[in-house]
CSV table of C-alpha atoms in Angstrom, one decimal:
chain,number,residue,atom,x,y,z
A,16,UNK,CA,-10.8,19.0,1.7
A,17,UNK,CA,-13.6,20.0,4.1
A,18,UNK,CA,-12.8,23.0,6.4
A,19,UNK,CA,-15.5,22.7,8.9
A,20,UNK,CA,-17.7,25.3,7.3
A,21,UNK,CA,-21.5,24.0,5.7
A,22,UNK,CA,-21.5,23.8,1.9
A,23,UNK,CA,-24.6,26.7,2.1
A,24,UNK,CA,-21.4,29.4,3.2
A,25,UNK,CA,-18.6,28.3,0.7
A,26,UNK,CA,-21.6,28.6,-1.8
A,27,UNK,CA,-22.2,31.9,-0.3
A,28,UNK,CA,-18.8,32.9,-0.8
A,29,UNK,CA,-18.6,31.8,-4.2
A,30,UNK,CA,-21.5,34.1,-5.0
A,31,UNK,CA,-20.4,36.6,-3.9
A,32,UNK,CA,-17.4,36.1,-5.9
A,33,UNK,CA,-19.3,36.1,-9.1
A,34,UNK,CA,-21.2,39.6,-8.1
A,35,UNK,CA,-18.5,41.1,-7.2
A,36,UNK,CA,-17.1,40.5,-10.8
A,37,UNK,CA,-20.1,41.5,-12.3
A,38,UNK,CA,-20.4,44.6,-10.9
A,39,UNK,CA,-16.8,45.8,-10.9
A,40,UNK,CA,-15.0,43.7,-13.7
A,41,UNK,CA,-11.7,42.5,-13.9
A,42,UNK,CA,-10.2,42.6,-10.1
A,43,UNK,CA,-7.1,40.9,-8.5
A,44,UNK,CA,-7.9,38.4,-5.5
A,45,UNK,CA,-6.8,41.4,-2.8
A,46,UNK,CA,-9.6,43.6,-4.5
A,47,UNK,CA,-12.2,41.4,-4.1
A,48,UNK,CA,-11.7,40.3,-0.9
A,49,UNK,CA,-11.6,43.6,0.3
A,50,UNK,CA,-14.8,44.6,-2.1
A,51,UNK,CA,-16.3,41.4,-0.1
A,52,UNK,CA,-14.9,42.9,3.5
A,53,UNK,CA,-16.5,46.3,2.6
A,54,UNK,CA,-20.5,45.4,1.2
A,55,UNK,CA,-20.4,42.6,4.0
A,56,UNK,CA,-19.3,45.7,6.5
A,57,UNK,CA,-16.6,43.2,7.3
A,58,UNK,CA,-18.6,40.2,8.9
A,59,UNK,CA,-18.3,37.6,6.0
A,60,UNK,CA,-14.5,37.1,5.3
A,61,UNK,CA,-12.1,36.3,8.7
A,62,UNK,CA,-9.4,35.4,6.2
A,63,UNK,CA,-8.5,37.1,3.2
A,64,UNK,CA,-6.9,33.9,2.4
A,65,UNK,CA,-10.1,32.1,2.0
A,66,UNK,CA,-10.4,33.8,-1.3
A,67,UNK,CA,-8.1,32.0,-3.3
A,68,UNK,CA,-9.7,28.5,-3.1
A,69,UNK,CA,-13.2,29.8,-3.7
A,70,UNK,CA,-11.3,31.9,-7.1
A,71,UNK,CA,-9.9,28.4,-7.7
A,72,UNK,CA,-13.0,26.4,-7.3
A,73,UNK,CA,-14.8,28.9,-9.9
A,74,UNK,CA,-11.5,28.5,-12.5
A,75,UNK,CA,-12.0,24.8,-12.0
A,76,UNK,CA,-15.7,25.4,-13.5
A,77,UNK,CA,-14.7,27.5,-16.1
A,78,UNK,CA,-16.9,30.5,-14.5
A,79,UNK,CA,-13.9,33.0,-14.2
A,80,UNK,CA,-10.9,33.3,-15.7
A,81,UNK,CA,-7.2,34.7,-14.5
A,82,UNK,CA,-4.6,36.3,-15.9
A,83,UNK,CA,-1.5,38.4,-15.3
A,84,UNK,CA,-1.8,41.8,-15.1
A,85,UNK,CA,-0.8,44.9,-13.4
A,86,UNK,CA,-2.0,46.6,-10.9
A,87,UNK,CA,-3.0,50.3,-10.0
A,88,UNK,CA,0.0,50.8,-7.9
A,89,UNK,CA,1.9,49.0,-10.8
A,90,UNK,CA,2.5,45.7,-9.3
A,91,UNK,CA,2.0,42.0,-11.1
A,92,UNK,CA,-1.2,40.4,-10.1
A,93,UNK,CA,-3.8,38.0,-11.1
A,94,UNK,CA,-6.8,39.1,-12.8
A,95,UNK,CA,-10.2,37.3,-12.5
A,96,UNK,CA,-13.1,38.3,-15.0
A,97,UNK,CA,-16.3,36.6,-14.9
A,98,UNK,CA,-16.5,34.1,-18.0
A,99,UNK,CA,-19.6,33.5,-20.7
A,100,UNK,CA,-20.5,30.5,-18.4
A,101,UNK,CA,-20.0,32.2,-15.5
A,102,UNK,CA,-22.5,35.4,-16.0
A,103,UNK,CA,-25.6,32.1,-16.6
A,104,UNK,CA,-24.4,30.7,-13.9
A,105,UNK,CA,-24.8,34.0,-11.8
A,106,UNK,CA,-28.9,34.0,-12.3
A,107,UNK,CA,-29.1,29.9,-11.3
A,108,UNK,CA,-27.1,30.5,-8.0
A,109,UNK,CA,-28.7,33.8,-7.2
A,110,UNK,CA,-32.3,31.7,-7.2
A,111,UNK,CA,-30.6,29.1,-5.3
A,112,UNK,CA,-29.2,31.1,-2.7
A,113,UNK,CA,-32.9,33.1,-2.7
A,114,UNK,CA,-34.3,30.1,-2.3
A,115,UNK,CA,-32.4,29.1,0.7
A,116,UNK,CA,-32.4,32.1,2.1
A,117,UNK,CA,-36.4,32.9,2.1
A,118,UNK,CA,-36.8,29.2,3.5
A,119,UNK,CA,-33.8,30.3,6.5
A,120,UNK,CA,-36.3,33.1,7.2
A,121,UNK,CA,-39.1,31.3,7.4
A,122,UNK,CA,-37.5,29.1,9.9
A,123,UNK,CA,-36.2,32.3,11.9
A,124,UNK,CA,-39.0,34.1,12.1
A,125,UNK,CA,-41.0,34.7,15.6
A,126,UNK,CA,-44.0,32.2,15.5
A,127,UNK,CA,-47.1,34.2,15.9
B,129,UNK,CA,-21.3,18.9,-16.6
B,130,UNK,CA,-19.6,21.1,-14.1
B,131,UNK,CA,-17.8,17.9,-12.4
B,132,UNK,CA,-16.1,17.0,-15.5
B,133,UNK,CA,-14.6,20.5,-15.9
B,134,UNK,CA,-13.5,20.0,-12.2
B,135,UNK,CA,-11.8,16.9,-13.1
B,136,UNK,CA,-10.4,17.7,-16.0
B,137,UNK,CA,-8.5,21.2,-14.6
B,138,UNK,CA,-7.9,18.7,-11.5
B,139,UNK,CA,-5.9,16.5,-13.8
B,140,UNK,CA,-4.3,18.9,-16.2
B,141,UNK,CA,-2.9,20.4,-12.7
B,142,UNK,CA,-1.0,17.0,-12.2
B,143,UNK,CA,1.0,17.9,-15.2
B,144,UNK,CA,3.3,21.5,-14.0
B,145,UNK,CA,2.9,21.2,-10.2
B,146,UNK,CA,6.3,23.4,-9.6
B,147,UNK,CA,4.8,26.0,-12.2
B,148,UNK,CA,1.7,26.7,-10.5
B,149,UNK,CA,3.3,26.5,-7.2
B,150,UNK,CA,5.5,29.4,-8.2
B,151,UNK,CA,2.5,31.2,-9.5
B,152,UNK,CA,0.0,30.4,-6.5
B,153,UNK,CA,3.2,31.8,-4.3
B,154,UNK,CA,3.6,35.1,-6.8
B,155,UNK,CA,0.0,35.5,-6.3
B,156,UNK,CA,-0.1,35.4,-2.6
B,157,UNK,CA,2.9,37.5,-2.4
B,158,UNK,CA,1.0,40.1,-4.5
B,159,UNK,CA,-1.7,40.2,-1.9
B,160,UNK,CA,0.5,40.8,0.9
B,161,UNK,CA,2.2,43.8,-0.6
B,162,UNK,CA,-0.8,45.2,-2.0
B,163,UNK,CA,-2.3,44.8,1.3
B,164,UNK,CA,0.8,46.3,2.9
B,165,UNK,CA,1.1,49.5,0.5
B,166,UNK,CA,-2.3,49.8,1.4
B,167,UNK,CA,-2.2,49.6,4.9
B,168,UNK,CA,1.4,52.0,4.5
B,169,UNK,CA,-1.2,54.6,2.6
B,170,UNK,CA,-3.4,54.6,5.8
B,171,UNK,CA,-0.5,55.7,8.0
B,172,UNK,CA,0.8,52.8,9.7
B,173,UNK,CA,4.8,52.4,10.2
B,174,UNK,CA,6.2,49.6,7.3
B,175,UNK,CA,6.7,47.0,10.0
B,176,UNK,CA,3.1,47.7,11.5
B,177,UNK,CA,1.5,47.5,8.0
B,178,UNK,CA,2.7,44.5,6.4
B,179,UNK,CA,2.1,42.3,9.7
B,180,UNK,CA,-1.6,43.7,9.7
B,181,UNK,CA,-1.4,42.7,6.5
B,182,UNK,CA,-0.3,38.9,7.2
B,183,UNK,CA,-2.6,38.9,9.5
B,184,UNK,CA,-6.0,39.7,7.9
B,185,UNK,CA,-4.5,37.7,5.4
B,186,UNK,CA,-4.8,34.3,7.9
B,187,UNK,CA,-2.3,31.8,7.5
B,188,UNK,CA,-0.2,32.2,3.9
B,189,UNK,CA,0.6,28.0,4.5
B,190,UNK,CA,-2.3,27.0,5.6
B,191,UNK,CA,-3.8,28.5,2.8
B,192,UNK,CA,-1.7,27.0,0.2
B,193,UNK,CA,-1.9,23.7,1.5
B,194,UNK,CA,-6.0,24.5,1.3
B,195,UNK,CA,-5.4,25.7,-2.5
B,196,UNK,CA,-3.0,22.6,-3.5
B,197,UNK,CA,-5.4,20.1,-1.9
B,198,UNK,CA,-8.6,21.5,-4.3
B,199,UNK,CA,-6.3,21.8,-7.3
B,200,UNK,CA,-5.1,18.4,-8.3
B,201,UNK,CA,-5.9,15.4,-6.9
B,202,UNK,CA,-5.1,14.9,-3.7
B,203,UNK,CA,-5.3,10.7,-3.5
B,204,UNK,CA,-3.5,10.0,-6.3
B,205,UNK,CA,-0.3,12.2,-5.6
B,206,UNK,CA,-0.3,10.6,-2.6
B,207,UNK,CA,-0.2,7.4,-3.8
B,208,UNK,CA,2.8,8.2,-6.1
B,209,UNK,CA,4.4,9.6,-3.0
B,210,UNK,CA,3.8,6.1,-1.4
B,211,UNK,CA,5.0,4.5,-4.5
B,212,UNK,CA,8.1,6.5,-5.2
B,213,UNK,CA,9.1,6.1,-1.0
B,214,UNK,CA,8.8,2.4,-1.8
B,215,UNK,CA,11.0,2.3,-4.9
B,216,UNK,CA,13.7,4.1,-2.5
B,217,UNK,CA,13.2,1.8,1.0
B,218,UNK,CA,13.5,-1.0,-1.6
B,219,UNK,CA,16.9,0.5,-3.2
B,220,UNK,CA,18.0,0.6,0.0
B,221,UNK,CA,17.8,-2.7,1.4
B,222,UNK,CA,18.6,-5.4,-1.0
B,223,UNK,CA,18.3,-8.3,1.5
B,224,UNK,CA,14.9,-7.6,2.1
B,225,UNK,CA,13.9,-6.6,-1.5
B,226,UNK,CA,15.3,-10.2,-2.8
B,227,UNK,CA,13.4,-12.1,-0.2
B,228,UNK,CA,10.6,-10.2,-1.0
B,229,UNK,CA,10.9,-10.9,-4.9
B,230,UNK,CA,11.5,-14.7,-4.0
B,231,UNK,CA,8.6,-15.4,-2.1
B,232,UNK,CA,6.1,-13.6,-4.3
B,233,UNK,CA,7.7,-15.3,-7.0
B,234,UNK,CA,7.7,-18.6,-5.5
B,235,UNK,CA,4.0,-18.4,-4.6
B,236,UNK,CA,2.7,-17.1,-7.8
B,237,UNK,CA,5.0,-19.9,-9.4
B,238,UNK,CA,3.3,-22.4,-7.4
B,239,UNK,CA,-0.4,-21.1,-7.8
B,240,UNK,CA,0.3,-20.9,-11.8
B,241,UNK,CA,1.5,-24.7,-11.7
B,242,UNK,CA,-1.1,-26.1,-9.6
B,243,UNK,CA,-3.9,-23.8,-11.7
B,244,UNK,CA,-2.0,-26.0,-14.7
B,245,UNK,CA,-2.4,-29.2,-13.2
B,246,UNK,CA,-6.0,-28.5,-12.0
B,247,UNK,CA,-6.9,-27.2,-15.6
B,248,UNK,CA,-5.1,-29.8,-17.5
B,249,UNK,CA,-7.1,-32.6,-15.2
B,250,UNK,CA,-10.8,-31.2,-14.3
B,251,UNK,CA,-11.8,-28.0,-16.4
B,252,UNK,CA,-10.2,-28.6,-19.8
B,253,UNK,CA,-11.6,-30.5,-22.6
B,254,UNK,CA,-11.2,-34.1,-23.7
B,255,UNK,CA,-8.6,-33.1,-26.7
B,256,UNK,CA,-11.2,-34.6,-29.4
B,257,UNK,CA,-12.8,-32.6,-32.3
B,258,UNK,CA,-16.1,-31.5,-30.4
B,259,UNK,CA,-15.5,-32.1,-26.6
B,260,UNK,CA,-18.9,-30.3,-26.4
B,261,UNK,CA,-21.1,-32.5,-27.6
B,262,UNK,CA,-20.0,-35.6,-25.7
B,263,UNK,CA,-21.8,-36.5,-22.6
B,264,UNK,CA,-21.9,-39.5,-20.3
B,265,UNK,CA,-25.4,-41.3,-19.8
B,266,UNK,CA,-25.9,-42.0,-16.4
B,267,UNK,CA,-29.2,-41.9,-14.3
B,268,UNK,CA,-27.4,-38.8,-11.8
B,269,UNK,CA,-26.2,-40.9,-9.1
B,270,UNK,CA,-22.1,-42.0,-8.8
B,271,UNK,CA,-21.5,-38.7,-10.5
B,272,UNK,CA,-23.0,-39.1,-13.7
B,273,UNK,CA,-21.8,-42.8,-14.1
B,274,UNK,CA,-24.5,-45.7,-14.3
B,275,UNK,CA,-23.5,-49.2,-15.1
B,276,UNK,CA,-25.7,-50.9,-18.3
B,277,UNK,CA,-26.1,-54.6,-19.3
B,278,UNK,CA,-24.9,-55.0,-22.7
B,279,UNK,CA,-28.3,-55.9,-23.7
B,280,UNK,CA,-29.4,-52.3,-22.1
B,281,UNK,CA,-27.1,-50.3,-24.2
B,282,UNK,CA,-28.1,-52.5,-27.6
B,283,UNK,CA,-31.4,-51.2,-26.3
B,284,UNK,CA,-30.4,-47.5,-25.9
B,285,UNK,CA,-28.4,-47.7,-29.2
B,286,UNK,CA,-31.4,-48.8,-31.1
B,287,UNK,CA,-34.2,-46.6,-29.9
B,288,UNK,CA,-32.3,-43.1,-28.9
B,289,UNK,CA,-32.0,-41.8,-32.3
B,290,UNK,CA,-31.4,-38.2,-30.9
B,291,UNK,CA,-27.8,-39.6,-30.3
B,292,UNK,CA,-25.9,-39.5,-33.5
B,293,UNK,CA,-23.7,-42.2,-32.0
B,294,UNK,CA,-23.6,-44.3,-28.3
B,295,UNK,CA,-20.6,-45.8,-27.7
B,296,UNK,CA,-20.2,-48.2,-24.4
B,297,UNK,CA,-16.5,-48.8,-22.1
B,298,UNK,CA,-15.9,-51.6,-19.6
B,299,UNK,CA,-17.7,-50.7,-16.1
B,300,UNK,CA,-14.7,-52.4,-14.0
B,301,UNK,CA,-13.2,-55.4,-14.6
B,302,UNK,CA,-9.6,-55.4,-13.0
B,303,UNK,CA,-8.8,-58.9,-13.8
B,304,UNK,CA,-9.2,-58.5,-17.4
B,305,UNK,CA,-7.4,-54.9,-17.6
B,306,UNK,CA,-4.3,-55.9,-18.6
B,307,UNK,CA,-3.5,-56.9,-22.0
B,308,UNK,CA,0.1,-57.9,-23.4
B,309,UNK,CA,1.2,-56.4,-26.6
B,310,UNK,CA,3.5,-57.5,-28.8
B,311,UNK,CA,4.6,-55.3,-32.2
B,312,UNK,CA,5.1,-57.2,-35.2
B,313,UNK,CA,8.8,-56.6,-36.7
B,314,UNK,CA,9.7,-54.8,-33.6
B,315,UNK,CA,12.8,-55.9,-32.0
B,316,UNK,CA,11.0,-55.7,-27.8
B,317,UNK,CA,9.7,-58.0,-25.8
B,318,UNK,CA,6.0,-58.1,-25.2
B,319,UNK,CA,4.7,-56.1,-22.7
B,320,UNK,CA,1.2,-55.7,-20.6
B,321,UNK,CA,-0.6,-52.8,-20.7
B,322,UNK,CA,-3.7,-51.3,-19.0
B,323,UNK,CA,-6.7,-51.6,-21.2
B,324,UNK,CA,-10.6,-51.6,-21.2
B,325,UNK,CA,-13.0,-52.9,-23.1
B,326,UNK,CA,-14.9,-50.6,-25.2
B,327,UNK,CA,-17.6,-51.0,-28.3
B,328,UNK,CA,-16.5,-51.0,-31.3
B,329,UNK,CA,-17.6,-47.1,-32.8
B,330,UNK,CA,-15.5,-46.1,-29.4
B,331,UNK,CA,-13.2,-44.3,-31.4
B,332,UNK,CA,-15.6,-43.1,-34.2
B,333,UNK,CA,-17.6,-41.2,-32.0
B,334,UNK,CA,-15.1,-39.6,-30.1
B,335,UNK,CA,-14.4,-38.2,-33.6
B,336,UNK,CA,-10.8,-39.7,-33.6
B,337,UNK,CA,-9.4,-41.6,-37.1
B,338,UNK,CA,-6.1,-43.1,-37.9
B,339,UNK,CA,-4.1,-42.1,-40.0
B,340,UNK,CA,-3.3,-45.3,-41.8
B,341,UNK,CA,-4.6,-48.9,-41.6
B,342,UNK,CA,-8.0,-48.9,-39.6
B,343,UNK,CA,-9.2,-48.4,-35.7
B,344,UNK,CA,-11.6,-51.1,-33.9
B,345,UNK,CA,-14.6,-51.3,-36.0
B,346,UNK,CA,-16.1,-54.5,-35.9
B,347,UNK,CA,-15.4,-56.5,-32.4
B,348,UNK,CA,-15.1,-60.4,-33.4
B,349,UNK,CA,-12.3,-60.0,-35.7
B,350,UNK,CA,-9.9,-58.3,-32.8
B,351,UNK,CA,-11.0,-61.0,-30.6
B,352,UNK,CA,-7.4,-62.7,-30.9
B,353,UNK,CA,-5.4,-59.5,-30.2
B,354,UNK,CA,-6.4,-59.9,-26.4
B,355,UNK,CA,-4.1,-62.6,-26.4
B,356,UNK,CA,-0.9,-61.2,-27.2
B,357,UNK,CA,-1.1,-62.1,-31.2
B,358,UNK,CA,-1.0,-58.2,-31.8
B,359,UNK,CA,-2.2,-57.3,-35.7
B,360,UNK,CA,-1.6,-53.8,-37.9
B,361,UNK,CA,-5.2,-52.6,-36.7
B,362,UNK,CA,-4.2,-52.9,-32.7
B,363,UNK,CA,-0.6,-51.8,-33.7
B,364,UNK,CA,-2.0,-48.3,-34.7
B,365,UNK,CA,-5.4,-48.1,-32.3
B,366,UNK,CA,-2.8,-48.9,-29.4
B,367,UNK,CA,-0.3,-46.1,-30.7
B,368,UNK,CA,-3.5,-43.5,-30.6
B,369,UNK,CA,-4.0,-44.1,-27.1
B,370,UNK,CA,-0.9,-43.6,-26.5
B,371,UNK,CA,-0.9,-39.9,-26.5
B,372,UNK,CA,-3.6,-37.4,-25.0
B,373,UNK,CA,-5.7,-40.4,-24.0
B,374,UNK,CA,-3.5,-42.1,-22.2
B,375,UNK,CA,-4.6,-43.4,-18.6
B,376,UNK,CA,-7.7,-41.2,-19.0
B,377,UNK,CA,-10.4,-43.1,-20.6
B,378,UNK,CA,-10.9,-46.9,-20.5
B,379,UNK,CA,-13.0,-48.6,-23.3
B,380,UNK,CA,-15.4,-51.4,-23.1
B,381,UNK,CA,-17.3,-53.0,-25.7
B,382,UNK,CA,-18.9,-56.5,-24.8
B,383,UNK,CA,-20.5,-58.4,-28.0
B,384,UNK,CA,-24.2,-60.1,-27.6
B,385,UNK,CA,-22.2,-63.3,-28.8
B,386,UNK,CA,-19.7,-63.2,-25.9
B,387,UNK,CA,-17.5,-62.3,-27.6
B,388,UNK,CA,-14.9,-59.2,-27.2
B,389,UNK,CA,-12.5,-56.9,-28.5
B,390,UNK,CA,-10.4,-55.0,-26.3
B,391,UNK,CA,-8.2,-52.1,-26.7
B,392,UNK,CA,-5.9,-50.3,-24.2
B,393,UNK,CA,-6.2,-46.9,-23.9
């Protein structure tokens, strides 16, 4: 199911997913969107929502994994932790998306 | 490698649909009220929070739908929707689900019986021992079929020693085609049958022996049979044709001396 929006961002949003994990651990979908909301000074995610396919799309791979926890205020939520796989695959896309993204600039920058 | 763990949690998510649902819906749930709690913590009345919280949240159904599509597989649950809507429309009308049945069975009936016929006539076999190593000599043109003097095929016989055997049938000869039979010690009248002329290792080379007494061999010694004085040796040749062969293949052999032997097939 397409939703409009170039591969290059849901990749981007996956990424940022796996980062997120790395740096802060174990973390229900709320926290990391809101992580994601806060480092991106809230101009990545529209939708919170969005978060739940890209956390489903990395469970698919095997990068995270989920499971029931608690949370700090003492409700039941689902925690994602980043997986064996999933801290490799965290070096491959971080070259990729470097690799993109110095190409992007090259295209953006003023011609001199 | 990472499309077959896609496909393989996209398949094992066709197994508890209902239970992931109720987990997908326990998750999203979660997010609201954590969302709303927090929004509570940052002052805002209960109503206030928990619709700011629905709304950074986007739409909760649209977001399912989004979730279900990428979990299991989207085409094939569709298709068992399709097939399961059929089973009920065809439940509910019999009338139509009986004329349905007919014709398809009808027409694959009739397909499988003409497929019989066609296989039975053009594509099977002759029902000998080695249908594979028979051909027809012919020089291409009639479809494979060339007529031969006798003296041609005495020729051929003679010098084509790649052929373990050449055996020769009548090229047309509808005034001679019928031959009257007439069973010693039988109580019926004689009768005429179709026959053909044929050489007399016809049968040997189509790898076909009797089970008692003896087929054609030699041609001058049959040469009365052709006249309605039937012997033993007709008696059982005549009652091989009468099964697979019957109206399929007719025989010819034509002797140098004028003389013949004839057999119906």
């Amino acid at each position: 199911m397409g939703d409009g929006k170039p591969d290059v961002l849901q990749g981007t949003l996956d990424l940022m997913v796996l980062k997120t994990l790395e740096s802060l651990g174990s973390l229900h979908g709320y926290a990391i969107a809101r992580r994601i909301e806060q480092v991106s000074d809230h101009t990545v995610i529209m939708n919170q929502g969005t978060i739940y396919p890209a956390l489903l799309r990395l469970q698919q791979r095997k990068w995270i994994k989920a499971e029931w926890g608690i949370s700090e205020t003492g409700r039941r939520a689902k925690f994602y932790s980043l997986s064996k796989l999933g801290l490799q695959k965290i070096e491959t896309e971080t070259e990729n998306w470097e690799r993109v993204a110095t190409t992007m600039a090259r295209f953006l920058a003023p011609s001199s | 490698m990472d499309w077959i763990r896609i496909l393989l949690s996209r398949c094992a998510a066709l197994i508890h649909p209902q239970k992931l649902d109720a987990d997908l819906d326990q998750e999203l749930l979660a997010h609201i009220e954590l969302a709303t709690e927090e929004n509570r913590k940052h002052g805002m009345p209960e109503e206030e929070a928990r619709t700011a919280a629905l709304r950074s949240f986007g739409g909760v159904t649209q977001t399912r739908e989004h979730y279900r599509a990428e979990r299991g597989l989207p085409s094939l649950e569709s298709l068992i929707g399709d097939v399961h809507f059929a089973a009920r429309q065809l439940r509910k009308h019999p009338g139509f689900t009986v004329t349905a049945l007919l014709t398809l069975g009808l027409g694959i009936g009739a397909n499988a019986a003409i497929f019989t016929l066609i296989h039975a006539t053009l594509l099977h076999d002759l029902p000998v021992p080695h249908p594979e190593q028979l051909i027809r000599v012919g020089d291409g043109h009639r479809g494979g079929i060339s007529w031969f003097s006798t003296q041609m095929y005495d020729q051929l016989r003679k010098n084509a020693p790649e052929f373990q055997e050449l055996a020769a049938m009548q090229a047309s000869s509808p005034d001679n085609s019928w031959l009257t039979l007439h069973r010693q010690g039988v109580a019926e009248l004689p009768h005429g049958e179709v026959s053909e002329w044929v050489s007399g290792n016809y049968f040997a080379m189509m790898g076909i022996y009797t089970s008692g007494g003896a087929a054609i061999a030699a041609c001058g010694r049959h040469r009365r049979s052709a006249h309605g004085r039937s012997d033993e040796r007709l008696d059982v040749a005549a009652r091989i044709c009468r099964g697979p062969f019957a109206n399929r293949q007719h025989i010819h052999h034509k002797h140098p001396s004028g003389d013949h032997c004839r057999h119906r097939a």
